[in-house]
């Protein structure tokens, strides 16, 4: 039964997505005509003609129904799996056998997979419902309906199905399929609004940067499959790989994780992806895409635990990513880009937990982050939808005109910063606690200096995160509105309810760690075996929640960061606290100019090489082919001219040839 539920989990949104792709987009002409008719009539349409008068057409309601039903169905299956799954289970069937390699179709289920599936489906459902109102019309509420909503809703369903495939996959090839489908779905969804010139460019950048990492991911999977003789995850984990093969495969897999989960140095696509619709930003940052890399690492954790080199690379990458994202978030003016850089930083906490040997802590933070980051992006979307701008320089004082959005955002930012007792406090403390233990006691699979690096970076990240979260709250919701042309207001119900419901897990999910049934699900047999203990022993030895004096240090650092931001704002509420950064502000705002570095070291040389190859193809290859053709045509033309010569000239030519032959014969005969 559990195997059937595992197979249904990605199948439900997949069917909804494929059905949605068959729907025609709404007609631009019909939309414009409906808007004109509504303006001319000056009255609200009746129930029968409401959808047509709004310019929606019949496809949009069907697309909404399919999208919501697909996400709701996936959530129902995930919840049934969470309740009914009493232990790890796996079902598979052989799909292909190629040269001694076995590729299977099947699912690999455990408590962690069920919890992640619930988070993915819940966020997808919130995004589907939220999108109904968010993509109805523009910020000016001019009545223009998004005529491309049917493919948009279908692509969200396919995106969800791809992530759920990664969650339940029992075979590396099956996991790779879901991994790559997410890539193409992210490209299509980020570029949804073709009217924004930056959207297609951001989509292309996300696609190409993640493809760089995916090449390594594919090669890593190939190495493991060839070494084990099977791509089935259980077989790959059970096989005794050579040290060289294991290290090479893990490093290649880390390249794919760096691309998908926006880790340094392949993180640059994520802030630019904010050009896409805000609900898609919530989906990518909270439940899909960036979470896929961290989750894949937890599924293959025993391999990384046996590779010290890979853990060193992972720990350094996590620490750099954590601080890079945090500092870059301090100087952003765009509301969504602050949240985007914060995602980069929080992903560093997750990979840092893995580097010091605690997949449960990484998964716990992944789950709480899914809740509060989805909340923050959807709340940001409410603000952007109401004001028509994402620039914090134009905002201010919104707590009075948008009280519901203010309180929800306050909870989300508190969870992000780690304010007790909100969800992010418990999960982030779990990461810091395991890093502290690994650093001070020398426990864990990584080298001691790696644990110290992760722990100190995490502590500094607490200060910086509290600073930029407080700055965002003050700039957007306190003070006075800096642009009098804006008219803020709280959202309609279709936007408000997803935000309100996400506030609940953002506030309370951390407390679930005190419930043994929840904590035990995060300690999977694979992670326990890698540590050489049983799952129950791991749970008792490394609790998700760490109560004790160690909690004081992160709390004090949190107060320091928030206090510094508040002090900078209190002196001049109209000014940006980021002015205290001085000349570093422009460096942080540009993401340490790593985009420029990539342009210089990678993009420009590749483009120059491409131009050289194109020139060589046109001049050398095409020149040789076309030159041969022109030479053949010229020679043929000359011979044709001779062939078409007049009879006297032809006869003279024959006689001259005969005379030359005769003379040659006489000369040769005389010599002999």
Coordinates of C-alpha atoms in Angstrom, one line a residue, residues 208-588:
X208 CA 22.7 27.6 -18.0
X209 CA 24.3 28.0 -14.5
X210 CA 22.4 25.0 -13.1
X211 CA 23.3 23.0 -16.3
X212 CA 27.0 23.6 -15.5
X213 CA 26.5 21.8 -12.1
X214 CA 24.2 19.2 -13.7
X215 CA 27.0 18.0 -15.9
X216 CA 28.9 17.1 -12.8
X217 CA 25.8 15.6 -11.2
X218 CA 25.3 13.3 -14.2
X219 CA 28.9 12.2 -14.3
X220 CA 28.8 11.5 -10.6
X221 CA 25.7 9.3 -11.0
X222 CA 27.3 7.5 -13.9
X223 CA 30.5 6.8 -11.8
X224 CA 28.4 5.4 -8.9
X225 CA 26.2 3.3 -11.2
X226 CA 29.1 1.8 -13.1
X227 CA 31.0 1.0 -9.9
X228 CA 28.0 -0.6 -8.2
X229 CA 26.6 -2.3 -11.4
X230 CA 23.2 -0.8 -10.6
X231 CA 21.7 2.7 -10.3
X232 CA 19.3 1.6 -7.5
X233 CA 20.1 3.8 -4.5
X234 CA 20.1 0.9 -2.1
X235 CA 22.7 -1.0 -4.2
X236 CA 24.8 2.1 -4.6
X237 CA 24.9 2.7 -0.9
X238 CA 25.6 -0.9 -0.1
X239 CA 28.4 -1.3 -2.6
X240 CA 32.0 -0.9 -1.5
X241 CA 33.4 1.7 -3.8
X242 CA 37.1 2.4 -4.2
X243 CA 38.4 5.5 -2.5
X244 CA 39.2 7.2 -5.8
X245 CA 35.8 6.4 -7.3
X246 CA 33.9 7.5 -4.2
X247 CA 35.8 10.8 -3.9
X248 CA 35.4 11.7 -7.6
X249 CA 31.8 10.8 -7.6
X250 CA 31.0 12.8 -4.4
X251 CA 32.8 15.9 -5.7
X252 CA 30.9 15.6 -9.0
X253 CA 27.6 15.3 -7.2
X254 CA 28.5 18.4 -5.1
X255 CA 28.9 20.3 -8.4
X256 CA 25.2 19.5 -9.1
X257 CA 24.2 20.4 -5.6
X258 CA 26.0 23.7 -5.8
X259 CA 24.0 24.5 -9.0
X260 CA 20.6 23.4 -7.8
X261 CA 20.9 24.6 -4.2
X262 CA 22.6 27.9 -5.1
X263 CA 25.9 27.2 -3.3
X264 CA 29.1 29.2 -4.0
X265 CA 30.2 29.6 -6.7
X266 CA 27.1 28.6 -8.7
X267 CA 24.7 30.7 -6.6
X268 CA 24.6 33.7 -9.0
X269 CA 21.4 32.6 -10.8
X270 CA 19.1 32.7 -7.7
X271 CA 18.9 36.5 -7.0
X272 CA 18.3 37.2 -10.7
X273 CA 15.5 34.7 -10.8
X274 CA 13.5 37.2 -8.8
X275 CA 12.4 38.6 -12.2
X276 CA 9.9 35.7 -12.3
X277 CA 6.4 35.9 -10.6
X278 CA 6.6 36.1 -6.8
X279 CA 4.6 32.9 -6.3
X280 CA 7.3 31.1 -8.3
X281 CA 10.0 32.6 -6.2
X282 CA 8.2 31.2 -3.2
X283 CA 8.0 27.7 -4.8
X284 CA 11.6 27.7 -5.9
X285 CA 13.0 29.0 -2.6
X286 CA 10.8 27.1 -0.2
X287 CA 9.9 23.7 -1.5
X288 CA 11.5 22.8 -4.8
X289 CA 14.7 23.4 -6.8
X290 CA 17.0 24.8 -4.0
X291 CA 15.8 22.2 -1.5
X292 CA 16.4 19.4 -4.0
X293 CA 20.2 19.6 -3.7
X294 CA 20.2 19.4 0.1
X295 CA 17.7 16.6 0.1
X296 CA 19.7 14.6 -2.5
X297 CA 22.7 14.9 -0.2
X298 CA 20.8 13.5 2.7
X299 CA 19.6 10.5 0.6
X300 CA 23.2 9.7 -0.4
X301 CA 24.7 10.8 3.0
X302 CA 26.6 7.5 3.7
X303 CA 28.7 8.0 0.6
X304 CA 29.7 11.5 1.7
X305 CA 30.4 10.4 5.3
X306 CA 32.9 8.0 3.9
X307 CA 34.7 10.7 1.8
X308 CA 36.7 13.2 4.0
X309 CA 37.7 15.2 0.9
X310 CA 34.1 15.7 -0.1
X311 CA 33.2 16.8 3.4
X312 CA 36.0 19.4 3.5
X313 CA 34.8 20.8 0.2
X314 CA 31.2 20.8 1.4
X315 CA 32.1 22.5 4.7
X316 CA 34.1 25.3 3.0
X317 CA 31.4 25.7 0.4
X318 CA 28.7 25.9 3.1
X319 CA 30.6 28.5 5.2
X320 CA 31.3 30.8 2.2
X321 CA 27.8 30.5 1.0
X322 CA 26.3 31.2 4.4
X323 CA 28.2 34.5 4.9
X324 CA 28.1 35.5 1.3
X325 CA 24.4 35.4 1.2
X326 CA 24.0 37.1 4.5
X327 CA 26.2 40.0 3.8
X328 CA 24.8 40.5 0.3
X329 CA 21.3 40.7 1.8
X330 CA 22.3 43.6 4.0
X331 CA 22.5 46.1 1.1
X332 CA 19.7 45.2 -1.3
X333 CA 16.9 47.7 -2.0
X334 CA 14.7 45.2 -3.8
X335 CA 12.4 43.4 -1.3
X336 CA 12.6 40.1 -3.2
X337 CA 16.3 40.2 -3.6
X338 CA 16.8 40.5 0.2
X339 CA 14.8 37.3 0.6
X340 CA 16.7 35.7 -2.3
X341 CA 20.1 36.3 -0.7
X342 CA 18.7 35.2 2.6
X343 CA 17.8 31.9 1.0
X344 CA 21.4 31.5 -0.2
X345 CA 22.5 32.1 3.4
X346 CA 20.0 29.6 4.9
X347 CA 21.0 27.0 2.4
X348 CA 24.5 27.4 3.8
X349 CA 23.3 26.4 7.2
X350 CA 21.7 23.3 5.8
X351 CA 24.8 22.2 3.9
X352 CA 26.9 23.2 6.9
X353 CA 24.9 20.8 9.1
X354 CA 25.7 18.0 6.6
X355 CA 29.4 18.9 6.6
X356 CA 29.6 18.3 10.3
X357 CA 27.7 15.1 10.1
X358 CA 24.0 15.8 11.0
X359 CA 21.5 15.2 8.2
X360 CA 18.6 15.3 10.7
X361 CA 19.6 18.9 11.6
X362 CA 19.8 19.8 7.9
X363 CA 16.4 18.3 7.2
X364 CA 14.8 20.0 10.2
X365 CA 16.1 23.4 9.0
X366 CA 14.9 22.5 5.4
X367 CA 11.4 22.0 6.7
X368 CA 11.2 25.1 8.9
X369 CA 12.8 27.2 6.1
X370 CA 10.2 25.9 3.6
X371 CA 7.5 27.3 5.9
X372 CA 8.8 30.7 6.8
X373 CA 10.4 31.4 3.4
X374 CA 7.2 30.6 1.6
X375 CA 5.4 32.9 4.0
X376 CA 7.9 35.7 3.5
X377 CA 7.8 35.6 -0.3
X378 CA 4.0 35.4 -0.5
X379 CA 3.8 38.3 2.0
X380 CA 6.3 40.2 -0.1
X381 CA 4.1 39.5 -3.1
X382 CA 1.1 41.0 -1.3
X383 CA 3.1 44.2 -0.8
X384 CA 4.3 44.3 -4.4
X385 CA 0.9 43.5 -5.7
X386 CA -0.6 46.4 -3.6
X387 CA 2.0 49.0 -4.3
X388 CA 3.3 48.0 -7.8
X389 CA 6.9 48.2 -6.7
X390 CA 9.5 46.0 -4.9
X391 CA 11.7 49.0 -4.0
X392 CA 11.9 49.4 -0.2
X393 CA 13.1 53.0 -0.8
X394 CA 9.5 53.8 -1.8
X395 CA 7.8 52.0 1.1
X396 CA 7.4 52.7 4.8
X397 CA 4.7 52.8 7.4
X398 CA 2.8 49.9 5.9
X399 CA 1.9 48.4 9.3
X400 CA -1.0 50.8 9.6
X401 CA -2.5 50.2 6.1
X402 CA -1.6 46.5 5.8
X403 CA -1.8 45.1 9.4
X404 CA -2.4 41.5 8.4
X405 CA 0.6 41.5 6.1
X406 CA 2.6 43.2 8.8
X407 CA 2.0 40.6 11.5
X408 CA 2.5 37.7 9.1
X409 CA 5.8 39.2 7.9
X410 CA 6.8 39.8 11.5
X411 CA 6.4 36.1 12.2
X412 CA 8.3 35.1 9.0
X413 CA 11.2 37.5 9.7
X414 CA 11.4 36.4 13.3
X415 CA 11.6 32.8 12.2
X416 CA 14.3 33.7 9.7
X417 CA 16.3 35.5 12.3
X418 CA 15.8 32.8 14.9
X419 CA 13.7 34.6 17.4
X420 CA 12.5 32.2 20.1
X421 CA 10.2 30.3 20.2
X422 CA 9.5 30.5 16.4
X423 CA 10.3 27.7 14.1
X424 CA 13.6 29.0 12.8
X425 CA 15.0 29.4 16.3
X426 CA 14.9 25.7 17.0
X427 CA 16.1 24.5 13.6
X428 CA 19.0 27.0 13.4
X429 CA 20.0 26.2 16.9
X430 CA 20.1 22.6 16.0
X431 CA 22.6 23.3 13.2
X432 CA 24.7 25.5 15.5
X433 CA 24.6 22.9 18.3
X434 CA 25.9 20.0 16.2
X435 CA 28.6 22.3 14.7
X436 CA 29.7 23.4 18.2
X437 CA 29.8 19.8 19.4
X438 CA 31.8 18.7 16.4
X439 CA 34.2 21.6 16.9
X440 CA 34.7 21.4 20.6
X441 CA 34.6 17.6 21.1
X442 CA 36.1 16.6 17.8
X443 CA 33.1 14.4 16.9
X444 CA 31.7 14.0 13.5
X445 CA 33.1 12.7 10.2
X446 CA 34.7 16.0 9.1
X447 CA 38.0 17.3 10.2
X448 CA 38.0 19.5 13.3
X449 CA 38.9 22.8 11.5
X450 CA 35.9 22.3 9.1
X451 CA 33.6 22.1 12.1
X452 CA 35.1 25.2 13.6
X453 CA 34.7 27.0 10.3
X454 CA 31.0 26.0 10.0
X455 CA 30.3 26.9 13.7
X456 CA 31.9 30.4 13.6
X457 CA 30.4 31.2 10.2
X458 CA 27.0 30.2 11.6
X459 CA 27.4 32.4 14.7
X460 CA 28.4 35.4 12.5
X461 CA 25.5 34.6 10.3
X462 CA 23.1 34.9 13.2
X463 CA 24.2 38.6 13.7
X464 CA 24.0 39.5 10.1
X465 CA 20.7 37.8 9.5
X466 CA 19.1 39.6 12.5
X467 CA 20.5 42.9 11.1
X468 CA 19.0 42.6 7.6
X469 CA 15.8 41.1 8.8
X470 CA 15.3 44.0 11.2
X471 CA 16.3 46.5 8.4
X472 CA 13.7 45.0 6.1
X473 CA 11.0 45.2 8.8
X474 CA 11.8 48.8 9.6
X475 CA 12.1 50.0 6.0
X476 CA 8.9 48.4 4.8
X477 CA 6.5 48.7 7.8
X478 CA 7.7 51.4 10.1
X479 CA 8.3 55.1 9.6
X480 CA 6.3 57.0 7.0
X481 CA 5.3 56.1 3.5
X482 CA 8.1 57.6 1.3
X483 CA 6.1 57.6 -2.0
X484 CA 2.8 59.5 -1.6
X485 CA 1.6 58.2 -5.0
X486 CA 1.3 54.6 -3.6
X487 CA -2.0 53.4 -2.0
X488 CA -1.3 50.3 0.1
X489 CA -4.0 48.0 1.3
X490 CA -4.3 44.5 2.7
X491 CA -4.9 41.7 0.2
X492 CA -8.1 40.1 -0.9
X493 CA -9.0 36.7 0.6
X494 CA -7.4 34.6 -2.1
X495 CA -4.0 36.2 -1.3
X496 CA -4.6 36.6 2.4
X497 CA -5.5 33.0 3.4
X498 CA -2.3 31.3 2.0
X499 CA -0.2 33.8 3.9
X500 CA -2.2 33.4 7.1
X501 CA -2.1 29.6 7.0
X502 CA 1.7 29.6 6.4
X503 CA 2.1 31.7 9.5
X504 CA 1.1 28.7 11.6
X505 CA 4.0 26.4 10.7
X506 CA 6.4 29.3 10.6
X507 CA 5.6 29.9 14.3
X508 CA 5.0 26.4 15.6
X509 CA 6.8 23.9 13.5
X510 CA 9.9 24.1 15.6
X511 CA 8.0 22.8 18.6
X512 CA 7.4 19.6 16.7
X513 CA 11.0 18.6 17.5
X514 CA 9.9 18.0 21.1
X515 CA 7.5 15.3 19.7
X516 CA 9.5 12.0 19.4
X517 CA 7.4 10.8 16.5
X518 CA 8.5 13.8 14.5
X519 CA 12.1 13.7 15.5
X520 CA 12.5 9.9 14.9
X521 CA 11.3 10.3 11.3
X522 CA 14.3 12.6 10.6
X523 CA 16.8 10.0 11.8
X524 CA 16.7 7.6 8.8
X525 CA 18.5 4.2 8.8
X526 CA 20.9 5.5 6.2
X527 CA 22.1 8.4 8.3
X528 CA 22.3 6.2 11.4
X529 CA 24.3 3.5 9.6
X530 CA 26.7 6.1 8.4
X531 CA 27.3 7.1 12.0
X532 CA 27.6 3.5 13.0
X533 CA 24.6 3.5 15.3
X534 CA 21.0 2.6 15.3
X535 CA 18.3 5.2 14.5
X536 CA 17.0 5.2 18.0
X537 CA 20.4 5.6 19.5
X538 CA 21.1 8.5 17.1
X539 CA 17.9 10.2 18.1
X540 CA 18.7 9.9 21.8
X541 CA 22.3 11.0 21.4
X542 CA 21.7 13.9 19.1
X543 CA 18.4 15.5 19.9
X544 CA 17.0 18.0 17.4
X545 CA 16.3 20.4 20.2
X546 CA 19.3 21.5 22.4
X547 CA 18.2 23.1 25.7
X548 CA 20.9 24.5 27.8
X549 CA 23.4 27.4 28.2
X550 CA 24.5 27.0 24.6
X551 CA 21.2 28.7 23.6
X552 CA 22.3 31.9 25.2
X553 CA 25.1 32.8 22.7
X554 CA 22.9 32.7 19.5
X555 CA 20.2 34.6 21.4
X556 CA 22.7 37.3 22.5
X557 CA 24.1 37.6 18.9
X558 CA 20.5 37.9 17.6
X559 CA 19.9 40.8 19.9
X560 CA 23.1 42.4 18.9
X561 CA 22.3 42.3 15.2
X562 CA 18.7 43.5 15.6
X563 CA 19.8 46.2 18.0
X564 CA 22.4 47.6 15.6
X565 CA 19.9 47.8 12.8
X566 CA 17.3 49.4 15.1
X567 CA 19.9 52.0 16.4
X568 CA 20.9 52.9 12.8
X569 CA 17.2 53.4 11.9
X570 CA 16.2 55.2 15.1
X571 CA 18.7 58.0 14.4
X572 CA 17.0 58.8 11.1
X573 CA 13.9 56.8 10.2
X574 CA 13.8 58.2 6.7
X575 CA 17.4 57.0 6.0
X576 CA 18.5 53.5 5.1
X577 CA 20.4 51.6 7.9
X578 CA 22.6 50.2 5.2
X579 CA 24.3 53.5 4.9
X580 CA 26.3 52.4 7.9
X581 CA 28.0 49.9 5.6
X582 CA 29.9 52.8 3.9
X583 CA 31.8 51.8 0.8
X584 CA 31.1 48.1 1.5
X585 CA 27.5 48.7 0.7
X586 CA 28.0 48.8 -3.1
X587 CA 30.1 45.7 -2.9
X588 CA 27.5 43.8 -0.9

